[in-house]
Coordinates of C-alpha atoms in Angstrom, one line a residue:
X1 CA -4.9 -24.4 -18.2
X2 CA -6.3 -21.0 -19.4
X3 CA -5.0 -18.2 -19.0
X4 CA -7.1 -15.0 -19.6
X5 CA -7.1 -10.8 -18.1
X6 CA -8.3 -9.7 -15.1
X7 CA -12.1 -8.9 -14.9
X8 CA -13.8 -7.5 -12.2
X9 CA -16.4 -10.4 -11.9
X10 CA -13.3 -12.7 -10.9
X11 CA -12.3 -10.2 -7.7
X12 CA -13.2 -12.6 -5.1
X13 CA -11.7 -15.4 -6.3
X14 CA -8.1 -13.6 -7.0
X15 CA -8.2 -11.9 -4.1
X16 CA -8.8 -15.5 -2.0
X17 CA -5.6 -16.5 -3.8
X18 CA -3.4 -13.3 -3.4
X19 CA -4.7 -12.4 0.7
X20 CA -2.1 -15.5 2.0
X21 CA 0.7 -14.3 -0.3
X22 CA 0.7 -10.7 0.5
X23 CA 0.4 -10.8 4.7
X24 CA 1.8 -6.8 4.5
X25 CA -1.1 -5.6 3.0
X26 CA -4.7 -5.6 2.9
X27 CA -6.3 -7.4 -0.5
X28 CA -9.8 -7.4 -0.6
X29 CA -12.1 -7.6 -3.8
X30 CA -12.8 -4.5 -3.9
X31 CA -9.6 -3.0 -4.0
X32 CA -8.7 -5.2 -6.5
X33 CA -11.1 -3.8 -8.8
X34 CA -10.1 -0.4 -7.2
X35 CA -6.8 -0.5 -8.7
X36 CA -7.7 -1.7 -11.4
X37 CA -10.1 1.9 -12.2
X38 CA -8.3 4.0 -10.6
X39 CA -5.1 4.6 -11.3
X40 CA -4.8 6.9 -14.6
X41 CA -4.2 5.6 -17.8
X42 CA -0.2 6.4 -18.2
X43 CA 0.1 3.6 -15.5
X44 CA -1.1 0.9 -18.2
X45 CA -1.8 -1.6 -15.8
X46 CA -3.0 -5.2 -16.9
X47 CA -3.7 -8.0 -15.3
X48 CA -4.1 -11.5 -15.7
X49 CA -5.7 -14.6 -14.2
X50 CA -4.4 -18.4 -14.5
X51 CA -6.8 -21.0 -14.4
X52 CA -7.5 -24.9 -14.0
X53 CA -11.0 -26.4 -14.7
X54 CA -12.7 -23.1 -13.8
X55 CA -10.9 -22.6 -10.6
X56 CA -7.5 -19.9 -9.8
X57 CA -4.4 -20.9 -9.4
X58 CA -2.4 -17.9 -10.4
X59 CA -2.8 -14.1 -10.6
X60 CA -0.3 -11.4 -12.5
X61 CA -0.3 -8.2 -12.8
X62 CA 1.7 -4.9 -14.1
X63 CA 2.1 -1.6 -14.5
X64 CA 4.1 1.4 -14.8
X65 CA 5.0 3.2 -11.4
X66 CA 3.5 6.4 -12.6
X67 CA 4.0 7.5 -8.8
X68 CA 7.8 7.7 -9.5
X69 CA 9.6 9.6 -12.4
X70 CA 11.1 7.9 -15.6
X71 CA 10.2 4.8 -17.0
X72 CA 10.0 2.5 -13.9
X73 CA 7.5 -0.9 -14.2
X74 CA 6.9 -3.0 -11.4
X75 CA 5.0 -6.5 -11.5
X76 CA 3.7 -9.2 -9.1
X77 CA 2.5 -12.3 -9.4
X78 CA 1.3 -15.4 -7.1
X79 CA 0.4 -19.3 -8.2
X80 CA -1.3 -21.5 -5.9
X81 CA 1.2 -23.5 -3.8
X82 CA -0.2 -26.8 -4.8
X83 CA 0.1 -25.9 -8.4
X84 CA 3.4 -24.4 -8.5
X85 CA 6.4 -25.7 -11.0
X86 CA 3.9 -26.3 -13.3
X87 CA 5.2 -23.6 -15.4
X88 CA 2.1 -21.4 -14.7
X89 CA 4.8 -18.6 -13.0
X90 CA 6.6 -18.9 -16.0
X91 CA 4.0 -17.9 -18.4
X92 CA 2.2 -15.4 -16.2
X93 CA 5.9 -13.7 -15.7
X94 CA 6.1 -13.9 -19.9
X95 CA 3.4 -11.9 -20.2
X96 CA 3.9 -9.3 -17.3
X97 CA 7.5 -8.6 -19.0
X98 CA 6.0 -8.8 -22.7
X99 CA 3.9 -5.9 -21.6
X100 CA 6.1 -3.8 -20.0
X101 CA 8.7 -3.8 -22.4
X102 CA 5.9 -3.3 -24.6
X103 CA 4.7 0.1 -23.2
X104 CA 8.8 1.6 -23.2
X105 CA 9.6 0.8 -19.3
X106 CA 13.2 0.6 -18.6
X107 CA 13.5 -1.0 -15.4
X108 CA 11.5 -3.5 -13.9
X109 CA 11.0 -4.1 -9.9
X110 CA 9.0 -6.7 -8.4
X111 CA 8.6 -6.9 -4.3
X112 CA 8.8 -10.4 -2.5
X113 CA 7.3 -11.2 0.8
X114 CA 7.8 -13.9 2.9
X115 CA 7.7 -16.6 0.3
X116 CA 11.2 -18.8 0.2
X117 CA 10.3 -20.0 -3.8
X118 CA 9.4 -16.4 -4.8
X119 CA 12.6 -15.1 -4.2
X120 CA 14.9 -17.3 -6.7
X121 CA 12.1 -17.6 -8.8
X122 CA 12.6 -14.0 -9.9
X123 CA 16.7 -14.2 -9.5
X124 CA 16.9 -16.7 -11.8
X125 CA 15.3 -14.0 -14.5
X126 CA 18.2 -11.7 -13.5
X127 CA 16.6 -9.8 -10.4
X128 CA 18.6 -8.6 -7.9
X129 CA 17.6 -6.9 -4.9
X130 CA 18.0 -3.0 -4.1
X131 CA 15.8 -2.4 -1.1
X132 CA 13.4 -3.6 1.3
X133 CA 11.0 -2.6 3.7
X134 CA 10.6 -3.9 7.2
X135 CA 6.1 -5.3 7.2
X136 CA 5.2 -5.5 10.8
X137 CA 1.6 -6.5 12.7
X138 CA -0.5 -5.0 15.8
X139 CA -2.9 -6.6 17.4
X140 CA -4.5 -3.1 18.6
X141 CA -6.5 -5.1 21.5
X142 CA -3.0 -5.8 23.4
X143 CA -1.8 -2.0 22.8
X144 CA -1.4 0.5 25.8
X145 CA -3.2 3.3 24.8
X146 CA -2.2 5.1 28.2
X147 CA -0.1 7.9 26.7
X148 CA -2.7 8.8 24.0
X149 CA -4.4 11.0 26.3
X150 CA -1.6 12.7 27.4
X151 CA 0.0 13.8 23.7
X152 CA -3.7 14.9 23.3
X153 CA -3.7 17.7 25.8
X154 CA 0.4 18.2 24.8
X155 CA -0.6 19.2 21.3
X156 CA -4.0 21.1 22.1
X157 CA -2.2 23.0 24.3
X158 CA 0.4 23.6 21.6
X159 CA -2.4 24.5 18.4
X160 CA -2.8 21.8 17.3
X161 CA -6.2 20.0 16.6
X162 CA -6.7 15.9 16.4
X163 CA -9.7 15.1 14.1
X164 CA -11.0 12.0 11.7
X165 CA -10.1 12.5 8.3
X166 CA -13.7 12.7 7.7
X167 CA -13.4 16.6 8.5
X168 CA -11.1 17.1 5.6
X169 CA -13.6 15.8 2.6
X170 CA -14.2 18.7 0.6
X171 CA -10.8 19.9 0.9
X172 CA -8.8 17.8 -2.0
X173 CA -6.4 20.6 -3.3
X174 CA -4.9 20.8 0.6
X175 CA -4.7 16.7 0.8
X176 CA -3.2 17.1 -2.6
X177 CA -0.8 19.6 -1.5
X178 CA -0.1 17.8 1.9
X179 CA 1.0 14.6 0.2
X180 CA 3.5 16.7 -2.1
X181 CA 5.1 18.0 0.9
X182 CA 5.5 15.2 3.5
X183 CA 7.1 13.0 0.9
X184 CA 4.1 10.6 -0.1
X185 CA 6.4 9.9 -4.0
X186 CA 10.3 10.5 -4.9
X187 CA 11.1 14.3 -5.9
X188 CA 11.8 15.0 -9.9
X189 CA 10.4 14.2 -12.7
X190 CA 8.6 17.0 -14.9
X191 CA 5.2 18.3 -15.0
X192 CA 3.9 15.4 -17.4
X193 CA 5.4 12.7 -14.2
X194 CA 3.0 15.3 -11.8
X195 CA 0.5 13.5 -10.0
X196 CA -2.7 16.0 -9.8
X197 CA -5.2 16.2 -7.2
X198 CA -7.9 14.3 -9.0
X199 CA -5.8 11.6 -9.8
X200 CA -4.9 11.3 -6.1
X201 CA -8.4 11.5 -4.9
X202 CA -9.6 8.6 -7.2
X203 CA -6.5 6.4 -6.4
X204 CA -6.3 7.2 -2.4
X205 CA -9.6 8.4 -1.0
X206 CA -11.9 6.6 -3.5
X207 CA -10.4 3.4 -2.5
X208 CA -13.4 1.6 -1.1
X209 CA -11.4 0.4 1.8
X210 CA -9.9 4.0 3.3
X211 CA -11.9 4.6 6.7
X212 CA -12.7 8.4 6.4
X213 CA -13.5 7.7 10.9
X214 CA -10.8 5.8 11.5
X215 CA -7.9 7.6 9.9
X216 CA -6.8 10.7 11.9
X217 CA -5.3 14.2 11.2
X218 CA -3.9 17.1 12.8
X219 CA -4.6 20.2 12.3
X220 CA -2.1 23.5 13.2
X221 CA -3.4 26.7 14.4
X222 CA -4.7 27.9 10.7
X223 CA -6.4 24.5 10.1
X224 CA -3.3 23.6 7.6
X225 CA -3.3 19.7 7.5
X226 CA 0.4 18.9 8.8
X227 CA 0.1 15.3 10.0
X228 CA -2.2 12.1 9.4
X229 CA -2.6 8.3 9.6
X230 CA -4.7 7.0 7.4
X231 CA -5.9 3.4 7.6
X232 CA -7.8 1.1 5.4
X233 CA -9.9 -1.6 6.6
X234 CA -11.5 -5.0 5.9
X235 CA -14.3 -5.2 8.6
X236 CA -15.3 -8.6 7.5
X237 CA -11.6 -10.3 8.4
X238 CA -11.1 -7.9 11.2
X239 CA -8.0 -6.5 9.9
X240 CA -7.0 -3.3 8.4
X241 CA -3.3 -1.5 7.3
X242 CA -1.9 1.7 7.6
X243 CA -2.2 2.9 4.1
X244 CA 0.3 5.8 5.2
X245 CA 1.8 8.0 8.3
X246 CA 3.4 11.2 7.6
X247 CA 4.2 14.9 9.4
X248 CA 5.4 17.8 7.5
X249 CA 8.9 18.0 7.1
X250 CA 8.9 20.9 9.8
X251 CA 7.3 19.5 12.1
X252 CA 8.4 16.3 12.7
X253 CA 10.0 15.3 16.5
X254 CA 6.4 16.9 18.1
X255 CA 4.8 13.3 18.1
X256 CA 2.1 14.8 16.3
X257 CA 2.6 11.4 13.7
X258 CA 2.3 9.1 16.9
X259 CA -1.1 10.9 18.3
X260 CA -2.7 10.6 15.0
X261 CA -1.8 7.1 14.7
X262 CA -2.7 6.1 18.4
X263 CA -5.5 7.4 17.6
X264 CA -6.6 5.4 14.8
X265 CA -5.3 2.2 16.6
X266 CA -7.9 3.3 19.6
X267 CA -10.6 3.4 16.8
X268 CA -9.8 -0.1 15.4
X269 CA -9.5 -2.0 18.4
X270 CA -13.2 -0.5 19.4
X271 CA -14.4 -1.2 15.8
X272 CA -13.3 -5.1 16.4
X273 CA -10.0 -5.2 14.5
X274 CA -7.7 -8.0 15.4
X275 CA -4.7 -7.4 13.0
X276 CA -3.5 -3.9 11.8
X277 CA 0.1 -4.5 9.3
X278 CA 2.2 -1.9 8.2
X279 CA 5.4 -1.5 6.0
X280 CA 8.2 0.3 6.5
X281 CA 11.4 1.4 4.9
X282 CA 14.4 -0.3 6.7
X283 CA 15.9 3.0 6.0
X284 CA 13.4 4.6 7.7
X285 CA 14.5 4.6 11.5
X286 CA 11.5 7.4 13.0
X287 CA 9.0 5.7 11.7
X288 CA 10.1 2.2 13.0
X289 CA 10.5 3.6 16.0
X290 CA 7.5 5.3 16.5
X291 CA 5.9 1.7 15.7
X292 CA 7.7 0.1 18.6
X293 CA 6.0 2.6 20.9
X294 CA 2.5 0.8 20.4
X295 CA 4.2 -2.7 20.4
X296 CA 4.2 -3.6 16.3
X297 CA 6.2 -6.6 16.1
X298 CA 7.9 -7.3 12.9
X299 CA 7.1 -10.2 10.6
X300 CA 9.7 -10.7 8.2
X301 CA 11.6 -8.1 5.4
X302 CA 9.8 -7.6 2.0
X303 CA 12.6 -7.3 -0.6
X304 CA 12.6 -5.3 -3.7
X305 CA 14.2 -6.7 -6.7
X306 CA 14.9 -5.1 -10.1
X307 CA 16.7 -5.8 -13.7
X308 CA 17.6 -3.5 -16.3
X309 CA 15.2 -4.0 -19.2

C-alpha cells in the first residue's frame, strides 16, 4: 500500500470512491480539485490518497473551518469497503490529525453519513457527537409544481422579482453582502476570521458545478437580492444539490425561499435531473418544512462528531 497527497490528475478516481460514501452531496472531479484551489490559504487543507497496486482504496482529507471563528478543524475520510480493517483508516486518520494539530486547531469535527462502521470508527478515537443534520432526496420529475405559478404572481404583485442567478454576475460585493446577512457562517470572530467577497466568489460561484440558470433569486423593489436557491449540478449522473437556500432575516414567512427553490426544481426536472439531495439542520424546522412542500423525503441523519484536541 502507498499512500501519497491528493493531486488533481487523481480527481476521477477519488471521486469514484468518495460519490457512494457521501449520498448528501454532490462529488464530482471537478469539485474535488475545486476545493482543493479554492479555498484561501488559512484553511490549510491537504489531502491524501491510499493506494493498492495502482488502484484507490482510500481518500483523506483536512482542513481548518476557516468559515467559522476560532481554531475549528474538520476531516473526512472513506476506504473502500472491500479493503476496510486493513488499517488503511487508521493511517489515513494519523495523518489528518498529525496535520491539524500541526497547524494549531483546537477542536476537531468530522461528519458521518449513512455508514454503520464509520461511526465507531471515529468514537473509538474519542469523538462524540454534537449535532446533525437531517440529508433528504427529490426526484424533481414526481414534484407538483402546481403552486409555483401562483407564489409567482403573489410576489410580483408584492415587488418582488424571480430571476436566474445568472442576472446577478457582475454584482459580487451584494452576493457578498447577502450571504453575511441571511446567515450563510456563525456570527463572531474578528476581522482576520472575515470571509471577503473574493474569497467567496472563488469558493462558491467559481465552483465548476454552481448552475448560474438553474439557481434562482429574488429580487425586492430596489433590486436588493433578499432570497436565493442556488443549486449545483452533475449533468452527466443526472443529479444535482442544493448548495444553499436562504431569505433575509426580515423577510422570511413571504415564501419568497420556496418560489426560488420551486423554481430551480422546475429547471432540473426539464434539464433531465433525476435526483436533487439536500442537508438540513435538524434544528432547523422552516427549512424542513418548506422541503416537505415539494415532497423531499428524508434519507437518514448525518451526525457531527468532535474531540477536544
Amino acid at each position: 500500500m502507498e499512500i501519497r497527497p491528493f493531486e488533481a490528475a487523481d480527481a476521477p478516481a477519488a471521486a469514484e470512491l468518495v460519490r457512494p460514501m457521501q449520498p448528501g452531496i454532490l462529488v464530482t472531479a471537478a469539485h474535488l480539485v475545486h476545493r482543493e484551489r479554492s479555498e484561501p490559504e488559512r484553511a490549510q487543507r491537504r489531502s491524501w490518497l491510499a493506494l493498492e497496486n495502482g488502484e484507490v482504496v482510500g481518500f483523506a482529507t483536512s482542513a481548518l473551518k476557516w468559515d467559522e471563528p476560532g481554531a475549528v478543524g474538520r476531516f473526512w475520510l472513506g476506504v473502500r469497503p472491500d479493503r476496510r480493517k486493513a488499517g488503511i483508516g487508521a493511517e489515513l486518520y494519523d495523518l489528518a490529525e498529525r496535520h491539524v494539530r500541526i497547524v494549531g486547531v483546537q477542536r476537531l469535527t468530522v461528519e458521518i453519513d449513512d455508514d454503520p462502521e464509520g461511526r465507531p470508527f471515529v468514537e473509538a478515537r474519542g469523538f462524540n457527537p454534537i449535532s446533525a443534520e437531517i440529508v433528504s432526496s427529490l426526484d424533481p420529475c414526481l414534484t407538483d409544481l402546481g403552486e409555483l405559478d401562483g407564489l409567482l404572481a403573489e410576489s410580483s404583485a408584492a415587488g418582488f422579482e424571480l430571476t436566474t442567478l445568472q442576472a446577478l454576475a457582475g454584482r459580487r460585493e451584494d452576493l457578498a453582502a447577502f450571504y453575511e446577512a441571511a446567515g450563510a457562517w456563525p456570527p463572531g470572530g474578528g476581522e482576520a476570521d472575515r470571509i471577503t467577497a473574493d474569497e467567496l466568489w472563488r469558493y462558491i460561484f467559481e465552483r465548476p458545478d454552481l448552475s448560474w440558470d438553474g439557481s434562482f433569486v429574488v429580487l425586492d423593489q430596489r433590486g436588493r437580492l433578499v432570497s436565493l436557491a442556488s443549486l449545483v449540478v452533475d449533468p452527466e449522473r443526472g443529479r444535482a444539490e442544493n448548495d444553499w437556500t436562504a431569505t433575509l432575516p426580515e423577510l422570511r414567512g413571504r415564501r419568497l425561499a420556496l418560489l426560488a427553490k420551486l423554481a430551480s426544481i422546475r429547471w432540473a426536472r426539464e434539464a433531465g435531473i433525476r435526483e436533487i439531495v439536500t442537508a438540513n439542520d435538524q434544528d432547523n424546522v422552516p427549512m424542513l418544512t418548506l422541503n416537505r412542500r415539494p415532497g423531499y423525503r428524508r434519507l437518514y441523519a448525518q451526525v457531527e462528531l468532535a474531540q477536544a484536541l
